[in-house]
XYZ file of C-alpha atoms in Angstrom:
509
model
C -74.840 41.406 116.822
C -71.536 39.580 117.414
C -72.746 36.188 116.905
C -69.414 34.373 117.426
C -70.300 34.886 120.917
C -73.313 33.353 120.791
C -72.554 30.101 119.410
C -73.590 26.831 120.928
C -71.679 25.129 123.824
C -68.540 27.596 124.804
C -67.051 25.333 127.110
C -66.677 22.733 125.043
C -65.412 25.035 122.480
C -62.959 26.331 125.060
C -62.092 22.400 125.324
C -61.140 21.514 122.174
C -59.123 24.662 121.827
C -57.165 23.736 124.409
C -56.010 20.790 121.893
C -57.000 21.882 118.469
C -53.180 23.108 118.016
C -52.463 25.891 115.330
C -54.888 26.357 112.874
C -54.667 25.163 109.128
C -56.109 27.221 106.546
C -57.296 25.465 103.035
C -56.076 26.677 100.072
C -58.319 28.492 97.785
C -59.288 27.550 94.057
C -57.489 29.933 91.541
C -58.915 33.086 91.453
C -57.921 35.860 89.354
C -56.954 39.047 91.317
C -58.933 42.103 91.081
C -58.423 45.704 92.144
C -60.549 48.639 93.051
C -61.732 51.019 89.607
C -61.823 54.971 89.520
C -65.419 56.642 88.893
C -66.084 58.286 85.576
C -65.106 61.704 85.570
C -68.814 62.738 84.815
C -70.272 60.284 87.671
C -72.634 61.961 89.948
C -70.569 60.994 93.161
C -67.179 62.145 91.230
C -68.853 65.590 90.624
C -70.421 66.367 94.402
C -67.400 64.745 95.867
C -65.053 66.770 93.713
C -67.124 69.729 94.760
C -67.082 68.992 98.555
C -63.643 68.306 98.804
C -62.474 71.358 96.548
C -59.132 73.483 98.906
C -59.072 70.396 101.052
C -56.521 68.875 99.772
C -54.999 65.797 102.050
C -58.149 65.985 104.292
C -61.040 63.509 104.798
C -64.677 64.420 105.258
C -66.893 62.760 107.444
C -70.108 62.527 108.695
C -71.710 60.556 111.993
C -74.898 58.643 110.709
C -76.621 57.698 113.894
C -80.229 56.901 112.962
C -80.867 53.618 111.836
C -83.538 55.064 108.691
C -80.643 57.108 107.513
C -78.077 54.497 107.592
C -80.149 52.412 105.266
C -81.583 55.473 103.221
C -78.047 56.945 102.623
C -76.611 53.671 101.461
C -79.391 53.041 98.904
C -78.772 56.565 97.379
C -74.943 55.705 97.169
C -75.763 52.435 95.480
C -78.388 54.520 93.218
C -75.514 57.121 92.410
C -73.209 54.380 91.760
C -71.483 54.181 87.986
C -68.340 51.859 88.247
C -68.373 49.846 91.286
C -69.452 48.614 94.604
C -67.532 47.121 96.897
C -68.960 45.811 100.361
C -67.189 44.129 103.525
C -69.160 42.812 106.233
C -69.127 40.321 109.191
C -73.116 39.590 108.798
C -75.908 40.058 106.116
C -79.211 38.564 106.538
C -81.938 37.393 104.168
C -84.666 39.686 105.682
C -86.769 42.988 104.491
C -83.757 45.171 104.378
C -81.118 42.788 103.426
C -83.330 42.008 100.311
C -84.319 45.747 99.685
C -80.040 46.114 99.544
C -79.807 43.161 97.066
C -82.599 44.525 94.506
C -80.656 48.058 94.634
C -77.132 45.981 93.917
C -78.692 43.795 91.259
C -80.064 47.238 89.369
C -76.817 48.625 89.776
C -75.253 45.732 87.917
C -77.930 45.734 85.497
C -76.475 49.101 84.177
C -72.728 48.141 84.351
C -71.622 48.460 87.720
C -68.932 45.823 88.946
C -70.076 44.875 92.578
C -67.245 42.705 94.824
C -68.953 41.718 98.240
C -66.945 40.028 100.688
C -68.811 38.228 103.356
C -67.669 36.663 106.452
C -68.485 32.978 107.057
C -69.763 32.853 110.166
C -73.317 33.886 109.863
C -73.967 33.196 106.222
C -77.309 30.979 107.194
C -80.130 31.888 105.572
C -78.178 34.130 103.381
C -76.791 31.628 101.448
C -79.046 31.397 98.272
C -79.459 34.915 98.025
C -75.361 35.362 97.846
C -75.367 32.342 94.998
C -78.327 33.915 92.928
C -76.163 37.372 93.015
C -73.038 35.618 92.192
C -74.507 34.183 88.917
C -74.836 37.924 87.865
C -72.084 38.966 85.313
C -71.217 42.075 86.879
C -71.741 40.678 90.584
C -68.827 38.529 92.599
C -69.345 37.122 95.983
C -66.527 35.527 98.263
C -66.799 34.447 101.701
C -63.881 34.805 104.040
C -62.553 31.743 106.153
C -65.201 29.573 105.026
C -66.847 26.402 106.833
C -66.840 23.612 104.694
C -70.601 23.359 104.373
C -70.408 19.439 104.366
C -72.276 18.801 107.726
C -74.075 20.483 110.510
C -72.435 24.107 111.346
C -72.181 23.323 114.764
C -70.207 20.277 114.267
C -67.773 21.866 111.687
C -67.114 24.754 114.107
C -65.962 22.735 117.037
C -64.158 19.975 114.584
C -61.812 23.064 113.054
C -62.010 25.211 116.262
C -58.824 27.281 115.981
C -59.217 28.491 112.342
C -63.209 28.555 112.674
C -63.160 30.835 115.734
C -61.107 33.553 114.037
C -63.326 35.932 111.992
C -63.452 38.834 109.631
C -65.333 41.712 111.629
C -64.472 44.440 109.470
C -67.470 46.444 107.775
C -66.883 48.779 104.990
C -69.590 50.195 102.208
C -67.478 51.693 99.396
C -68.986 52.905 96.027
C -66.969 54.477 93.265
C -64.131 54.578 95.442
C -65.916 58.244 96.505
C -67.720 57.472 99.387
C -67.240 54.576 102.201
C -69.210 53.865 105.074
C -67.229 52.792 107.950
C -68.589 51.542 111.477
C -70.120 49.209 113.821
C -73.623 48.149 111.614
C -74.115 45.333 109.808
C -76.453 44.655 107.258
C -79.914 43.122 108.485
C -83.440 44.607 109.903
C -81.887 44.812 113.778
C -79.464 47.299 112.583
C -81.880 49.339 110.022
C -84.474 49.824 113.073
C -87.136 47.482 111.829
C -86.551 44.309 113.721
C -89.442 42.945 115.621
C -87.449 41.720 118.937
C -84.839 43.694 119.096
C -82.712 47.022 117.490
C -79.258 47.389 117.737
C -78.232 51.521 118.816
C -74.915 51.682 116.263
C -73.032 54.405 114.666
C -71.630 54.702 111.027
C -69.229 57.435 109.718
C -69.805 58.482 105.750
C -66.371 59.763 104.764
C -65.189 61.134 101.681
C -62.093 62.305 100.560
C -58.320 61.282 101.297
C -59.167 58.253 103.595
C -61.660 56.512 100.687
C -58.835 55.193 98.477
C -57.093 53.664 101.518
C -60.626 52.112 102.799
C -60.431 50.195 98.932
C -56.971 49.549 99.141
C -57.484 47.339 102.539
C -60.903 46.183 100.364
C -58.424 44.681 98.107
C -56.028 43.162 100.107
C -58.993 41.218 101.904
C -60.376 40.235 98.515
C -57.270 38.746 96.988
C -55.848 36.777 100.215
C -55.789 33.307 100.615
C -58.752 33.541 103.191
C -61.502 34.529 100.836
C -63.072 31.995 98.572
C -65.637 32.194 95.617
C -68.942 31.604 96.826
C -69.543 28.804 94.216
C -66.610 27.017 95.269
C -68.165 26.870 99.177
C -71.781 26.604 98.980
C -72.903 23.701 97.235
C -76.254 25.006 95.539
C -77.218 24.810 91.985
C -80.569 26.984 91.456
C -83.429 24.830 89.821
C -85.179 25.898 86.717
C -86.998 29.577 87.170
C -85.162 30.250 90.139
C -84.083 33.796 89.061
C -87.109 34.316 88.080
C -88.859 33.498 91.577
C -85.818 35.376 93.033
C -86.614 38.419 91.042
C -90.597 38.130 92.092
C -89.352 37.948 95.701
C -87.395 41.010 95.432
C -90.199 43.260 93.796
C -92.637 41.871 96.171
C -90.650 42.375 99.244
C -89.556 45.838 97.801
C -93.439 46.983 96.800
C -94.269 45.954 100.761
C -91.502 47.529 102.435
C -91.280 50.888 100.224
C -95.012 51.271 100.836
C -95.095 51.222 104.780
C -94.149 54.304 107.274
C -90.644 53.033 107.233
C -90.348 53.186 103.532
C -91.833 56.402 102.659
C -89.490 58.127 105.272
C -86.649 56.239 103.271
C -87.249 58.107 100.500
C -87.940 61.532 102.057
C -84.678 61.470 103.920
C -83.332 64.990 104.035
C -79.963 64.055 104.994
C -78.869 62.522 101.270
C -79.391 66.317 99.436
C -77.927 67.951 102.650
C -74.823 66.565 102.486
C -74.566 66.639 98.927
C -75.072 70.541 98.237
C -73.140 71.611 101.572
C -69.889 71.075 102.483
C -70.230 72.843 106.089
C -72.134 69.722 107.002
C -68.990 67.772 106.701
C -66.232 67.286 109.633
C -62.925 68.290 107.550
C -59.511 66.670 109.270
C -56.741 64.406 108.775
C -58.260 60.828 109.380
C -56.741 57.382 109.088
C -58.008 54.119 108.024
C -56.880 51.801 111.371
C -57.363 47.876 110.173
C -56.089 44.683 110.833
C -54.078 42.546 107.836
C -56.206 39.537 106.785
C -53.233 37.349 108.414
C -54.129 38.073 111.092
C -56.483 35.405 111.445
C -53.398 32.688 111.045
C -51.405 34.518 113.629
C -50.810 33.182 117.061
C -52.966 35.062 119.548
C -50.385 35.672 122.078
C -47.828 36.555 119.153
C -47.744 40.054 120.418
C -47.893 41.547 117.259
C -48.609 45.113 116.528
C -52.065 44.590 115.384
C -54.821 47.342 114.727
C -56.125 46.723 118.271
C -52.757 47.325 120.377
C -52.056 50.645 118.286
C -55.941 51.940 119.096
C -55.240 50.960 122.802
C -52.009 52.426 122.998
C -53.876 56.001 121.413
C -56.554 55.692 123.968
C -54.439 55.050 127.218
C -52.535 57.914 126.151
C -55.301 60.257 127.206
C -54.126 63.014 129.448
C -57.417 64.916 130.370
C -60.229 63.062 129.427
C -61.208 59.367 127.863
C -64.441 58.186 126.738
C -65.223 54.469 125.786
C -68.295 53.259 124.096
C -68.425 49.482 123.831
C -71.217 46.886 123.742
C -68.556 44.246 125.317
C -66.342 45.620 127.601
C -63.675 42.769 128.327
C -60.104 44.746 128.761
C -58.224 41.862 129.932
C -55.716 42.380 133.068
C -53.356 44.571 131.178
C -55.871 47.185 129.846
C -57.696 47.125 133.053
C -54.689 48.281 134.707
C -53.956 51.289 132.148
C -57.610 52.344 132.476
C -56.977 52.216 136.250
C -53.364 54.370 135.942
C -55.018 56.580 133.634
C -57.925 57.255 136.548
C -55.461 57.443 138.705
C -53.247 59.562 137.068
C -56.082 62.523 136.853
C -57.503 61.221 133.641
C -61.606 61.469 133.508
C -62.448 58.164 132.241
C -66.243 57.304 131.046
C -67.199 53.658 130.038
C -70.467 52.872 128.376
C -71.394 49.430 127.857
C -74.311 46.940 127.705
C -76.295 46.267 130.948
C -77.233 42.546 131.874
C -80.428 43.645 130.676
C -79.638 45.002 127.513
C -76.960 42.834 126.896
C -77.535 39.647 123.927
C -75.007 37.572 125.417
C -75.058 36.499 128.937
C -71.253 34.965 129.071
C -70.199 38.175 127.751
C -71.913 40.097 130.761
C -70.633 37.417 133.116
C -67.166 37.957 132.455
C -67.391 41.616 132.494
C -68.786 41.584 135.691
C -65.148 41.116 137.571
C -64.375 44.491 136.309
C -67.211 46.760 137.904
C -65.554 46.748 141.261
C -61.971 47.559 139.797
C -62.902 49.856 137.637
C -65.401 52.103 140.267
C -62.714 51.467 143.105
C -60.070 53.681 140.369
C -62.495 56.669 139.987
C -64.119 55.575 136.540
C -67.353 56.384 135.630
C -68.768 53.257 134.452
C -72.340 53.289 132.580
C -74.435 50.193 131.678
C -77.076 51.307 129.049
C -80.840 51.044 130.210
C -83.523 48.552 128.916
C -86.331 50.372 130.427
C -85.106 53.961 129.250
C -85.072 53.470 125.557
C -82.214 54.179 123.744
C -82.573 57.003 121.660
C -82.934 55.906 117.931
C -85.682 55.618 115.054
C -87.103 52.164 116.162
C -89.852 51.352 114.013
C -90.611 48.477 116.264
C -91.628 50.262 119.411
C -91.980 46.844 121.299
C -88.495 45.774 120.620
C -85.700 45.718 122.880
C -82.664 48.314 121.836
C -79.026 47.204 122.652
C -76.219 49.224 122.680
C -73.824 47.956 119.551
C -71.972 51.255 118.711
C -67.958 51.698 118.913
C -66.320 55.208 119.979
C -63.576 56.217 121.550
C -63.008 59.895 122.200
C -59.807 60.798 123.509
C -58.936 64.452 124.998
C -61.629 65.778 122.877
C -59.163 65.874 119.754
C -59.379 62.351 118.611
C -62.115 59.945 117.830
C -62.279 56.354 116.736
C -65.545 55.055 115.316
C -65.477 51.479 113.553
C -65.772 47.480 114.209
C -63.640 47.540 117.595
C -64.648 46.010 120.802
C -62.761 46.559 123.685
C -62.367 42.975 124.354
C -59.196 40.014 123.587
C -61.204 38.974 120.273
C -60.830 42.353 118.624
C -57.379 42.829 120.050
C -55.772 39.220 119.484
C -58.338 37.027 117.413
C -60.729 39.075 114.600
C -59.824 41.095 112.113
C -61.016 45.087 112.304
C -61.494 48.289 110.860
C -62.231 51.470 111.664
C -61.335 55.261 111.040
C -59.347 57.411 113.489
C -60.462 61.017 113.211
C -58.284 63.905 114.328
C -60.926 66.277 114.713
C -61.126 68.468 117.566
C -64.629 69.860 116.272
C -66.248 66.411 115.970
C -64.683 65.032 118.822
C -65.487 67.780 121.148
C -69.104 67.572 119.878
C -69.471 63.503 120.543
C -67.945 63.994 124.116
C -70.411 67.057 125.097
C -73.303 64.833 123.479
C -72.100 62.069 125.017
C -71.733 63.821 128.988
C -75.318 65.426 128.524
C -77.296 62.415 127.471
C -75.684 59.635 129.037
C -77.698 59.644 132.415
C -80.739 59.538 130.243
C -80.120 56.471 128.328
C -77.829 54.562 130.728
C -77.659 53.341 134.591
C -74.553 55.245 136.418
C -73.123 53.048 138.548
C -71.578 53.278 142.219
C -69.684 51.494 144.208
C -70.685 51.775 148.198
C -68.967 49.459 150.134
C -68.334 46.409 148.230
C -72.068 47.194 147.202
C -72.748 48.199 143.528
C -75.541 50.705 143.145
C -77.311 51.713 140.177
C -78.651 55.250 139.796
C -81.114 56.635 137.088
C -81.357 60.418 136.108
C -85.232 60.516 137.578
C -83.804 59.434 141.252
C -84.493 55.510 141.083
C -81.719 53.494 142.148
C -81.072 49.389 142.390
C -78.991 47.411 144.403
C -79.411 44.600 141.573
C -78.909 44.629 137.953
C -82.000 46.528 136.989
C -84.482 44.945 134.573
C -83.612 41.651 135.054
C -84.781 38.328 136.726
C -83.163 36.087 139.683
C -82.304 33.660 137.089
C -80.740 36.249 134.716
C -78.394 37.751 137.590
C -77.611 33.722 138.376
C -76.830 33.182 135.092
C -74.643 35.705 134.929
C -72.758 34.856 138.105
C -72.448 31.443 137.049
C -70.994 32.112 133.301
C -68.485 34.578 135.115
C -66.655 31.417 136.595
C -66.176 29.598 133.348
C -62.625 30.193 131.789
C -63.547 31.259 128.365
C -63.224 34.736 128.353
C -59.935 34.503 126.145
C -62.690 33.353 123.158
C -65.281 35.807 123.895
């Protein structure tokens, strides 16, 4: 979930942005630099990955993790296997059941001597601030916050009074263990991304990676960790635990783990077959030349219109260079006039373009959908296949709360069934110009072809296909049902989407 887009009073933010001028970033306190560590030769992950990559010098093995439950299970297994280091970099972390379960696992790893570095963007620390301070008190755990708020007054007030700086966020997501295994994708660390939230769950995608790309992911983490935008948590959050707070915190972690692990969800975490299978069989991995595509941390201090070659621009050049087929999966679809025209040009030159995004019913941000509405007709006129995720036909994932809504959060692009991108990048202005992003560019015709085939085969069962009849948009479902207005929405939702589309705030979304 991109909480940046859900912040209060975006119109006020727009007005403030117009007069806020160049952002001024505070100087961090003195901090000793630190860098990634190599795992011991006899560490479990060293032995496993050495065996799997044998004879594949320079190649990366990736495995797509689409299951919400498996995404948590493999992370916990990697933490248990850690012997030297764990480096975690995320936009969002919550103090909920899965967040506390991960916290407990990290503390156990630190207790046996593993160094843990946790870099979190400060936009959504929220209820996790005391957990972060408690973690930082451990001798083997260090917590830093990226581009922090002052934490002196109301968060909304701080945001609006320093909007030019605080709207620029680190959206990267990586989870690297012993410099041997890494997780890259769109998934954040909370119940909503691991399939057990009571209200909504995000359909997402991780790539589990081993081999040549992992050291590059570790080096990009070092750049962010040592950058002037990363602050030790104790220098930002003014919270000092009371006596016995550590004991109470430990008891809270154990109580949460006992309850969660005793549930059906918890028992399935322990019995997931993915971990053993991936450890034993190199043929389950997709081997290819894979590159980490990421922004420098200093992007947050650069003017948005500077035209610099950030990772988003490079990715968009790759996407719009498609010659036969392009598949775009992006929860937020705001290409801007430049990239809209490039998508149209591609379609008109014979490229078969497919786009999947959220519908109004499945979107978590009404303002984004309002801005997206104006792109639908030009895309459809160009012959582009446009799909919107259905809120009625449940997105296929192991959602353990069947009544909760399912939303699209995965970000993936397939170019000519040869190249696949998976990461944190949305096709919008914020990813291209404002936030920092991270992903994998995977040159694997086998994997890219399978993802494309799976998309074409299943998208009709999980999404509405949009068609333009005259100037009227019609939504089609695989069972033959049709709608002439946004399916599954109320009159008020549709009105809100129309009105929000009139606001001049798209550059901020």
